Coordinates of C-alpha atoms in Angstrom, one line a residue:
X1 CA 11.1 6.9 -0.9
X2 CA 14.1 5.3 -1.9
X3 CA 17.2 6.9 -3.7
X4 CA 18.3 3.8 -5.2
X5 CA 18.4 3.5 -9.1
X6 CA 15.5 1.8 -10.9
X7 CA 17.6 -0.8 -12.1
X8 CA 18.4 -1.3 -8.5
X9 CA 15.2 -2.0 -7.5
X10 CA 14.1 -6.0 -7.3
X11 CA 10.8 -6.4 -8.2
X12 CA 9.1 -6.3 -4.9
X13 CA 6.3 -9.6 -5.8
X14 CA 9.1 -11.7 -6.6
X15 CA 12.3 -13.9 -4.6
X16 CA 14.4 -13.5 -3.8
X17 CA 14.9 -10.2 -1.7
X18 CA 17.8 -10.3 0.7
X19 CA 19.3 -13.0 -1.0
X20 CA 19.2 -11.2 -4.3
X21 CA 23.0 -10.4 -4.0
X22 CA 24.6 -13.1 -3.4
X23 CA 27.9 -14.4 -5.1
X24 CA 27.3 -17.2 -7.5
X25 CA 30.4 -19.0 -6.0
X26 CA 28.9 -17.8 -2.2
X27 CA 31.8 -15.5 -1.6
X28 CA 31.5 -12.3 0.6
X29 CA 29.6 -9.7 -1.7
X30 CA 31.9 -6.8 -2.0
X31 CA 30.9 -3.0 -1.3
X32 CA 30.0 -2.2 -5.5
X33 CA 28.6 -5.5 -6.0
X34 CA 25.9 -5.0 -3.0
X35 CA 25.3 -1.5 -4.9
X36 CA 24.5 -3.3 -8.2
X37 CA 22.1 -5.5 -6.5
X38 CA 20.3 -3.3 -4.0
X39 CA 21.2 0.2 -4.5
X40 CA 23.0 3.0 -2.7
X41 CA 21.8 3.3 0.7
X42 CA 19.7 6.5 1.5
X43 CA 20.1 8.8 4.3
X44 CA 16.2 9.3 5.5
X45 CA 14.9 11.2 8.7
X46 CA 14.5 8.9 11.7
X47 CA 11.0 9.7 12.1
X48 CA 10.4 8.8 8.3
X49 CA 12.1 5.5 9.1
X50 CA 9.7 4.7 12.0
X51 CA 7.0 5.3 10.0
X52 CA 8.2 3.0 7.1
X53 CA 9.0 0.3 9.2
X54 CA 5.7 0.2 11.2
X55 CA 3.7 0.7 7.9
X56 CA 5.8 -2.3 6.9
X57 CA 4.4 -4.4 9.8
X58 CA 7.8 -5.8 10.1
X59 CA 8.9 -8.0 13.4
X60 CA 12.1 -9.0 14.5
X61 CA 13.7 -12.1 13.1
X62 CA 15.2 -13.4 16.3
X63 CA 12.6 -15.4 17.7
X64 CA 11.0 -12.9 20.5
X65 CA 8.7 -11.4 17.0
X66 CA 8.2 -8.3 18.7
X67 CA 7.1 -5.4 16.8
X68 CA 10.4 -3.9 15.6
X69 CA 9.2 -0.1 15.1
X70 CA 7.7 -0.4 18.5
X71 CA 11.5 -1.5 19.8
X72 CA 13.1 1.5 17.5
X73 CA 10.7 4.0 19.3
X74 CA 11.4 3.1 22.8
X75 CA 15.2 3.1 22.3
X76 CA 14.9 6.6 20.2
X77 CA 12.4 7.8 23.5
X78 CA 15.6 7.3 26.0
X79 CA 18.6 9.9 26.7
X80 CA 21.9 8.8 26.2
X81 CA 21.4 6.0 23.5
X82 CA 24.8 4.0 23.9
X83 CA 24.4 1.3 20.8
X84 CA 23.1 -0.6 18.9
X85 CA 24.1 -4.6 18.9
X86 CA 23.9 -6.6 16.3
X87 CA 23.3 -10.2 17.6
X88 CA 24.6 -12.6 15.5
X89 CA 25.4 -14.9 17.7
X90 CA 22.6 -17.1 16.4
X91 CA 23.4 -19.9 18.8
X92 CA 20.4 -22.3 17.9
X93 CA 22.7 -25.1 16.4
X94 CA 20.1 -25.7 14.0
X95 CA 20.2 -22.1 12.7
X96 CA 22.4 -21.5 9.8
X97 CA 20.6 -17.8 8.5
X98 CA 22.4 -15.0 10.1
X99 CA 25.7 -16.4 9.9
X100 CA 24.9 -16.7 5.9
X101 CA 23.6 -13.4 5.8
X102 CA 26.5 -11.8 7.5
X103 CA 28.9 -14.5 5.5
X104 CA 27.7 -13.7 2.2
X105 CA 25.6 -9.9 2.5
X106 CA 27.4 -8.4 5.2
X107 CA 27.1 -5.1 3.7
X108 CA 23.4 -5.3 4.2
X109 CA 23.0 -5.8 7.5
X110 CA 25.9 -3.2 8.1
X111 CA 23.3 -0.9 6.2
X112 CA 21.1 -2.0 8.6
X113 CA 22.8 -1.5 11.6
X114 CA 24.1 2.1 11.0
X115 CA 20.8 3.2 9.4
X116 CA 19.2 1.9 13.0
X117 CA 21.7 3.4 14.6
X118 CA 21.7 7.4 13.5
X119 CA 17.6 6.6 13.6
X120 CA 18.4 6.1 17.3
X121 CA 20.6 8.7 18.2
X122 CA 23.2 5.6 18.9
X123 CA 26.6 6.4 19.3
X124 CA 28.5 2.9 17.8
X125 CA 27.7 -0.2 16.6
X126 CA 28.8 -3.5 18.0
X127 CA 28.2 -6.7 16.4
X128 CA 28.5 -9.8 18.6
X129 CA 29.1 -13.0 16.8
X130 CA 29.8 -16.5 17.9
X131 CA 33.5 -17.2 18.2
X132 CA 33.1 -20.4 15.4
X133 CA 31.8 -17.9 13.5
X134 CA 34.9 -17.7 11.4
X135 CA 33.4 -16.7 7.7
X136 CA 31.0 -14.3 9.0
X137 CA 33.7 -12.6 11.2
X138 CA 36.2 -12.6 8.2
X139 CA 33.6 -11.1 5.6
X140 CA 32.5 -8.4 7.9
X141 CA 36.0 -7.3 8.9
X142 CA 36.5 -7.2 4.7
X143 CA 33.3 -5.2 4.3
X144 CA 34.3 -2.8 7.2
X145 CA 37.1 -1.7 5.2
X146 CA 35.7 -1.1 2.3
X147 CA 32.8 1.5 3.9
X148 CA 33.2 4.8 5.6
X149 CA 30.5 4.9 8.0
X150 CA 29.5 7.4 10.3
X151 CA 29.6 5.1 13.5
X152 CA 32.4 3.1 14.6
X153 CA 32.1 -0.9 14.6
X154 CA 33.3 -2.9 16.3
X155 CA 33.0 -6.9 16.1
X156 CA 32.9 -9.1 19.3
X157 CA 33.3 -12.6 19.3
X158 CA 32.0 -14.9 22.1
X159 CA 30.6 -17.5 24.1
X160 CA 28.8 -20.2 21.5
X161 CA 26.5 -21.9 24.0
X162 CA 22.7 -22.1 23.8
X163 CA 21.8 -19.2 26.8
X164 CA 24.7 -17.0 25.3
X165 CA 22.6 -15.7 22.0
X166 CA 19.9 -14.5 24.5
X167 CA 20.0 -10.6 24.5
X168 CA 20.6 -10.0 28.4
X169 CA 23.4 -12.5 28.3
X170 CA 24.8 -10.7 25.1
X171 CA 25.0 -7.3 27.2
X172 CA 26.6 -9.4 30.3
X173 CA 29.1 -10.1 28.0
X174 CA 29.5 -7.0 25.9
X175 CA 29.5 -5.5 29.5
X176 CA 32.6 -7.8 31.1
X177 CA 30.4 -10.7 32.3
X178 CA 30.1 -14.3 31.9
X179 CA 27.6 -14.6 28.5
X180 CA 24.1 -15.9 30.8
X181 CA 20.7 -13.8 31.1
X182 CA 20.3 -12.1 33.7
X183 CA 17.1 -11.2 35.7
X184 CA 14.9 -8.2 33.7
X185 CA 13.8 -5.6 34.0
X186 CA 15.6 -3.7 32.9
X187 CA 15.8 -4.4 29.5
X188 CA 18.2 -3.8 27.2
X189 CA 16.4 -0.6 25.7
X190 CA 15.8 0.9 29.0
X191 CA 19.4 0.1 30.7
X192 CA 22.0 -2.1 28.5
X193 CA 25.7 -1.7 27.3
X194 CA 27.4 0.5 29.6
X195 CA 24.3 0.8 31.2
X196 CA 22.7 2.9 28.3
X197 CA 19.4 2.6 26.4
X198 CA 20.9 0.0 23.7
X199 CA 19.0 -1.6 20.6
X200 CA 19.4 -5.1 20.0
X201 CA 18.7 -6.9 16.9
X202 CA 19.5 -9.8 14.9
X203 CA 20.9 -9.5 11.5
X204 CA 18.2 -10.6 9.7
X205 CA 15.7 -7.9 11.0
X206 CA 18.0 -5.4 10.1
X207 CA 19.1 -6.5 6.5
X208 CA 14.8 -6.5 6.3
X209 CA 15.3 -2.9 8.0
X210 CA 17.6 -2.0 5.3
X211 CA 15.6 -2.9 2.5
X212 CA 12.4 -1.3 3.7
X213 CA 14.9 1.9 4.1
X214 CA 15.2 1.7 0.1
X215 CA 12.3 0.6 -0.7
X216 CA 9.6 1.3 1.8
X217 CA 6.8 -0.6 3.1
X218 CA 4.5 -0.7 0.4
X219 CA 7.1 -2.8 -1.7
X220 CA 8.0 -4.7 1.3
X221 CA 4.0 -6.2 1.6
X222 CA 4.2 -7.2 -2.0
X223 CA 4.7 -10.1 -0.6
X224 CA 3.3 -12.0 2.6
X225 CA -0.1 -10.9 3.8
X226 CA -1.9 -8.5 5.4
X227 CA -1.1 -10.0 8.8
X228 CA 2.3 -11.6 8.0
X229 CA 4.3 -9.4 5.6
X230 CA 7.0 -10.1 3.8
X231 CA 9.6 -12.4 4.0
X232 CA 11.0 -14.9 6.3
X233 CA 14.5 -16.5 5.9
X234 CA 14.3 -20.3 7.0
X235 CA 16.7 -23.1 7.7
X236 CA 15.7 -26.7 6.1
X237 CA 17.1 -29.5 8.1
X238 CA 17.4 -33.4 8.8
X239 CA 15.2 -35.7 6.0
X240 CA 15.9 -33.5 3.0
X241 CA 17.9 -33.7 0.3
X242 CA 19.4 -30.3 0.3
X243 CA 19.6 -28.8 3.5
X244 CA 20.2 -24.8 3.6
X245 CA 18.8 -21.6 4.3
X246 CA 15.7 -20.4 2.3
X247 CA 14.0 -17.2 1.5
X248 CA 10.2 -17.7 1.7
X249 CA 7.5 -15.6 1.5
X250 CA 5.3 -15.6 4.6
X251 CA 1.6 -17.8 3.5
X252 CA 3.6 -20.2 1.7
X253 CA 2.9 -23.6 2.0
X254 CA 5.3 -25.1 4.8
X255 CA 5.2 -28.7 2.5
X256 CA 6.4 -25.9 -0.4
X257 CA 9.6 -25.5 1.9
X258 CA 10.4 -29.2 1.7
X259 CA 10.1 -29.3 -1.9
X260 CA 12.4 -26.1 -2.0
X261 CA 15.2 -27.9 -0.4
X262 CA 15.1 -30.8 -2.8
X263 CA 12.0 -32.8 -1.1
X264 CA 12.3 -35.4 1.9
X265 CA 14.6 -38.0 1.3
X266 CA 12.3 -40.4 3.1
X267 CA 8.1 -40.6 3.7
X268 CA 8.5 -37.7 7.1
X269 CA 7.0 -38.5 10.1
X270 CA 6.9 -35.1 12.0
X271 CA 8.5 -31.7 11.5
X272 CA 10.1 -29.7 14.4
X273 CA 9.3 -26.2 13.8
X274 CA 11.2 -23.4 15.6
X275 CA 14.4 -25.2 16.5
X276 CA 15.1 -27.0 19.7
X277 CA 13.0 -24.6 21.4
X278 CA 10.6 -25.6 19.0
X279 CA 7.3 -27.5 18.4
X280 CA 6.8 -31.0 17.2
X281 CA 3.9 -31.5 14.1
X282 CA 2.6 -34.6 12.8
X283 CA 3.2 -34.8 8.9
X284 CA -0.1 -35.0 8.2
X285 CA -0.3 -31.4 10.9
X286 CA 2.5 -30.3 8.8
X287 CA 0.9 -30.8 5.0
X288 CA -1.7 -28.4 5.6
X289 CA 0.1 -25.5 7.4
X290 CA 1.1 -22.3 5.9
X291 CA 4.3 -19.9 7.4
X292 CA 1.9 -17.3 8.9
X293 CA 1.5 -17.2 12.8
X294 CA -2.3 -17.9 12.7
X295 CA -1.4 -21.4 11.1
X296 CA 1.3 -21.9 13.5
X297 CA 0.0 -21.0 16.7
X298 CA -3.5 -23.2 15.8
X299 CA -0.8 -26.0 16.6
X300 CA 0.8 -24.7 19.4
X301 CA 4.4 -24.1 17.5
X302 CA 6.1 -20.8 16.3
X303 CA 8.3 -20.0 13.7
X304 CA 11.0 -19.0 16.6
X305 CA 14.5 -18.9 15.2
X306 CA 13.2 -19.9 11.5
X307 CA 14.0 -23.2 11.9
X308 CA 12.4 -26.7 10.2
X309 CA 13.6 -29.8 10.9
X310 CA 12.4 -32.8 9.2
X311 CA 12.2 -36.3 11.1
X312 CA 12.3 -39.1 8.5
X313 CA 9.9 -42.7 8.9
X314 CA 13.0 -44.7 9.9
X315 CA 14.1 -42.4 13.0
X316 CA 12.4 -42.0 16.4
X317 CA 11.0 -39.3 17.8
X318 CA 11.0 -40.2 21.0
X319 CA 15.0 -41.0 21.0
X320 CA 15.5 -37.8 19.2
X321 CA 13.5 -35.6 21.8
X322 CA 15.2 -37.5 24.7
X323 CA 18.8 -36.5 22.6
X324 CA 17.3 -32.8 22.7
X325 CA 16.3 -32.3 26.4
X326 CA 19.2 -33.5 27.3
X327 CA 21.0 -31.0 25.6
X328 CA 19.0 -28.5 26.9
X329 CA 19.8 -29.2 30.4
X330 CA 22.9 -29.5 29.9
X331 CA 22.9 -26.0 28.1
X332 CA 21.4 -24.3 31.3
X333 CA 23.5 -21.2 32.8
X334 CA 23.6 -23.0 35.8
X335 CA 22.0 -19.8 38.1
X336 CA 18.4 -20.8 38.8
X337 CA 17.8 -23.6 40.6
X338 CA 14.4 -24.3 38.3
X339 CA 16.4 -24.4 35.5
X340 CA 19.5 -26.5 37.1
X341 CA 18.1 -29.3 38.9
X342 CA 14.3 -29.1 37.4
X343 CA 15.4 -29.3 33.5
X344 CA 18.1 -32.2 34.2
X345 CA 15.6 -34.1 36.3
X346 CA 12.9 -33.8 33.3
X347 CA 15.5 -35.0 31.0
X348 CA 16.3 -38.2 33.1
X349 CA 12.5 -39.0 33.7
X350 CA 12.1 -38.6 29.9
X351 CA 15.1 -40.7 29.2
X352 CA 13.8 -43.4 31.5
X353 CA 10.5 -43.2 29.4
X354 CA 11.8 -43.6 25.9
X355 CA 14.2 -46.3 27.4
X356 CA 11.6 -48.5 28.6
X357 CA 12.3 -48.6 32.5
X358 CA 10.3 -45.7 33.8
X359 CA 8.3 -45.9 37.2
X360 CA 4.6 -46.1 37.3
X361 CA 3.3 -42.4 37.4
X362 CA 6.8 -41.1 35.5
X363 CA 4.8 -39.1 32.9
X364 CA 2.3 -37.6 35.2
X365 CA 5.6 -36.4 37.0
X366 CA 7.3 -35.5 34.1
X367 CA 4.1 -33.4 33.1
X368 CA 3.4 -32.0 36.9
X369 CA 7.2 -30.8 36.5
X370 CA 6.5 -28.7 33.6
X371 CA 3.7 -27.0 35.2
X372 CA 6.1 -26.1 38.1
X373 CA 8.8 -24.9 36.4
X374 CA 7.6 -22.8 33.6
X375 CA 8.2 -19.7 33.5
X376 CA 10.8 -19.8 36.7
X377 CA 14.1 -18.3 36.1
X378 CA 16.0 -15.5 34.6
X379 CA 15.6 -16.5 31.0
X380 CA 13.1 -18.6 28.7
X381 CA 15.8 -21.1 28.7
X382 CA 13.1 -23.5 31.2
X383 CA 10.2 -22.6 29.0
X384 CA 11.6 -23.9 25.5
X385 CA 12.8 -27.8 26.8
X386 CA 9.2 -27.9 28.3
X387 CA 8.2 -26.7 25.2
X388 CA 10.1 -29.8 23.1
X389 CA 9.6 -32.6 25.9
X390 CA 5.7 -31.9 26.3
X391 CA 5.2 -31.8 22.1
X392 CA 7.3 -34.7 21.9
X393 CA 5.1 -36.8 24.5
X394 CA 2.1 -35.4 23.0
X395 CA 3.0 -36.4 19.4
X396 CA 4.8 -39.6 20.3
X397 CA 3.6 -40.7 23.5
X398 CA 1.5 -43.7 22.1
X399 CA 4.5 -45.0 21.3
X400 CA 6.1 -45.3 24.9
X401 CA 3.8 -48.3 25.1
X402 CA 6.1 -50.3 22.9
X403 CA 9.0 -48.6 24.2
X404 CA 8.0 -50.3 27.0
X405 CA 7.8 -54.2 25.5
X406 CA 10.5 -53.9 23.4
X407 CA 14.1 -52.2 22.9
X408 CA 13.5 -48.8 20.4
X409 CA 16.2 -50.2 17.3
X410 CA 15.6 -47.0 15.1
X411 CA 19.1 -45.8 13.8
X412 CA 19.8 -42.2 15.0
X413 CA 18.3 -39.1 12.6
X414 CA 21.0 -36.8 10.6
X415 CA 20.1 -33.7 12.9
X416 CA 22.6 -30.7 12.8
X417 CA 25.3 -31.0 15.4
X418 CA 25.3 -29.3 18.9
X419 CA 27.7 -26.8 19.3
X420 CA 29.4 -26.6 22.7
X421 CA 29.9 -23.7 24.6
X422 CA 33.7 -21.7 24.0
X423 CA 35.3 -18.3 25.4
X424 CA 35.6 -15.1 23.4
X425 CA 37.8 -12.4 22.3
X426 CA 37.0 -8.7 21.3
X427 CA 38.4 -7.6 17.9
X428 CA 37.9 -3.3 17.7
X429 CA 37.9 -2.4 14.4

């Protein structure tokens, strides 16, 4: 399928893939250099492309894991497709993937993108990045000069805040508005930027799209298996010795992905998989599990924006969940009163839990709360803090006992910082 030289092509049972360009020094890979390492990129009918990419089995990257040559199809199905958006505003401050990708690779997800969009019938391509995204901005505006691409591109910077990254607040913005959700339907494919059908994807799906372009599916299950193909770019956080992004097949051990970024610096006591949306999982949960969805789910947790963050012996999870939820209610886009009031009323009960001084009957509020306001709103925003505080009290919750007797003296863990939320500019190439 692919028109790329034989030298270009990376042997598909081996790591890494998307990463196999990168500078040595980490320096944007120029438009020649990406050439050496993956090949020129082909021009292939759309319908070829659908085909390849749902043989491939590939799902987007983003955290929603929805099918993406089901996504490619319904966009392609509408009249008048307007764009397609590449959202890199990857506003989980855990996350540290796309904005490598685009740092260091942007020509591949620019491949990506404009290989989406002719498949499409779209008629530009918008990529909306965080407005502290300074490296990834400055390597993609480099990369857009050096390509002559049938599309236009244009780069957007924006809002940094938690909501902002979620697709119907990315349109709001593209669109004028303030960057929060907004009520769906419709969705973005059936009525988005400028009101037109409008594919939205984050960069990693479509630097996988771009690969599986060259080299088609059958190279791209090499790896993975049957159910989960592929590869899955992860971030490695808090009680490891080299925290980064890693390029992991999907089946591999997750305790493999520790070792990867230099092993724990101290014994781990739980792993919180998927970010701050995320799932907390024992270490002894976490020793057996595999990154496939089967493995996940069995535990109630998703791999969500790739992220693993590891919680060391000498922290508290309980402090560290209470830090989290109260970040998340604070992150709310203030336009749902579930969301509003309900999340920063869970995150004071939880607080007064983990401090000690809670009122009889607090957790059996705490838990009624998260039965009321799930799923309530115009975004998942509600859903993921439930998702954190009730993991946290189902993993820690023994220990509000002692919490109770005595005063919690566990030092605070080295989690990545919280980003706040920041205005935005447009930059048209």
């Amino acid at each position: 399928m692919s028109a790329a030289s034989p030298a270009a092509r990376p042997d598909g049972g081996r790591l890494p893939r998307l990463l196999a360009g990168i500078e040595p020094d980490g320096s944007p890979a120029g438009l020649l250099a990406h050439q050496r390492a993956y090949g020129p990129m082909p021009r292939i009918p759309a319908e070829r492309l659908f085909d390849e990419v749902a043989r491939s089995g590939l799902r987007g990257r983003g955290g929603a894991d929805f099918p993406t040559a089901r996504k490619l199809q319904a966009v392609a199905s509408r009249r008048n497709v307007g764009a397609v958006v590449v959202n890199g505003s990857e506003t989980e401050p855990a996350s540290r993937k796309d904005r490598l990708l685009m740092a260091t690779l942007p020509h591949l997800v620019l491949d990506g993108a404009q290989t989406a969009a002719e498949a499409v019938g779209a008629r530009e391509v918008i990529v909306k990045l965080s407005i502290d995204a300074l490296r990834p901005a400055d390597a993609l505006e480099r990369a857009l000069a050096e390509r002559t691409d049938r599309l236009p591109v244009s780069l957007v910077e924006g809002a940094a805040g938690y909501v902002a990254g979620e697709e119907s607040a990315v349109i709001n913005y593209l669109g004028g508005g303030p960057a929060i959700p907004r009520f769906v339907p419709p969705r973005p494919y059936e009525r988005g930027y400028r009101n037109r059908p409008t594919l939205l994807q984050n960069p990693e799906t479509l630097a996988q799209l771009a690969l599986i372009a060259r080299f088609g599916a059958s190279w791209f299950r090499e790896l993975g298996s049957d159910a989960d193909p592929g590869t899955a770019l992860t971030t490695m956080a808090g009680a490891v010795a080299e925290p980064g992004v890693y390029e992991m097949a999907f089946g591999t051990p997750l305790r493999d992905l520790l070792v990867a970024a230099g092993g724990p610096t101290e014994p781990i006591r739980a792993v919180l998989v998927g970010g701050y949306f995320g799932t907390w999982t024992t270490w002894a949960e976490t020793a057996t599990m595999r990154l496939s969805r089967a493995d996940l789910a069995e535990h109630g947790a998703a791999l969500g924006s790739g992220v693993l963050i590891a919680l060391g012996e000498s922290a508290c999870g309980l402090h560290e969940s209470a830090r989290l939820a109260r970040y998340l209610a604070d992150q709310s886009a203030g336009q749902c009163g579930p969301c509003v009031h309900g999340l920063n009323a869970m995150a004071e009960s939880f607080a007064a839990l983990v401090d000690g001084v809670a009122h009889r009957g607090e957790r059996d509020r705490l838990l009624r709360w998260a039965s009321e306001i799930r799923g309530r709103g115009a975004c998942h925003h509600p859903n993921g803090a439930i998702r954190l505080i009730t993991s946290a009290l189902d993993k820690f919750g023994p220990e509000l006992e002692r919490h109770a007797r005595e005063r919690c003296s566990a030092p605070p863990a080295d989690l990545p910082g919280l980003r706040p939320p920041a205005g935005g500019r447009r930059v048209p190439r």
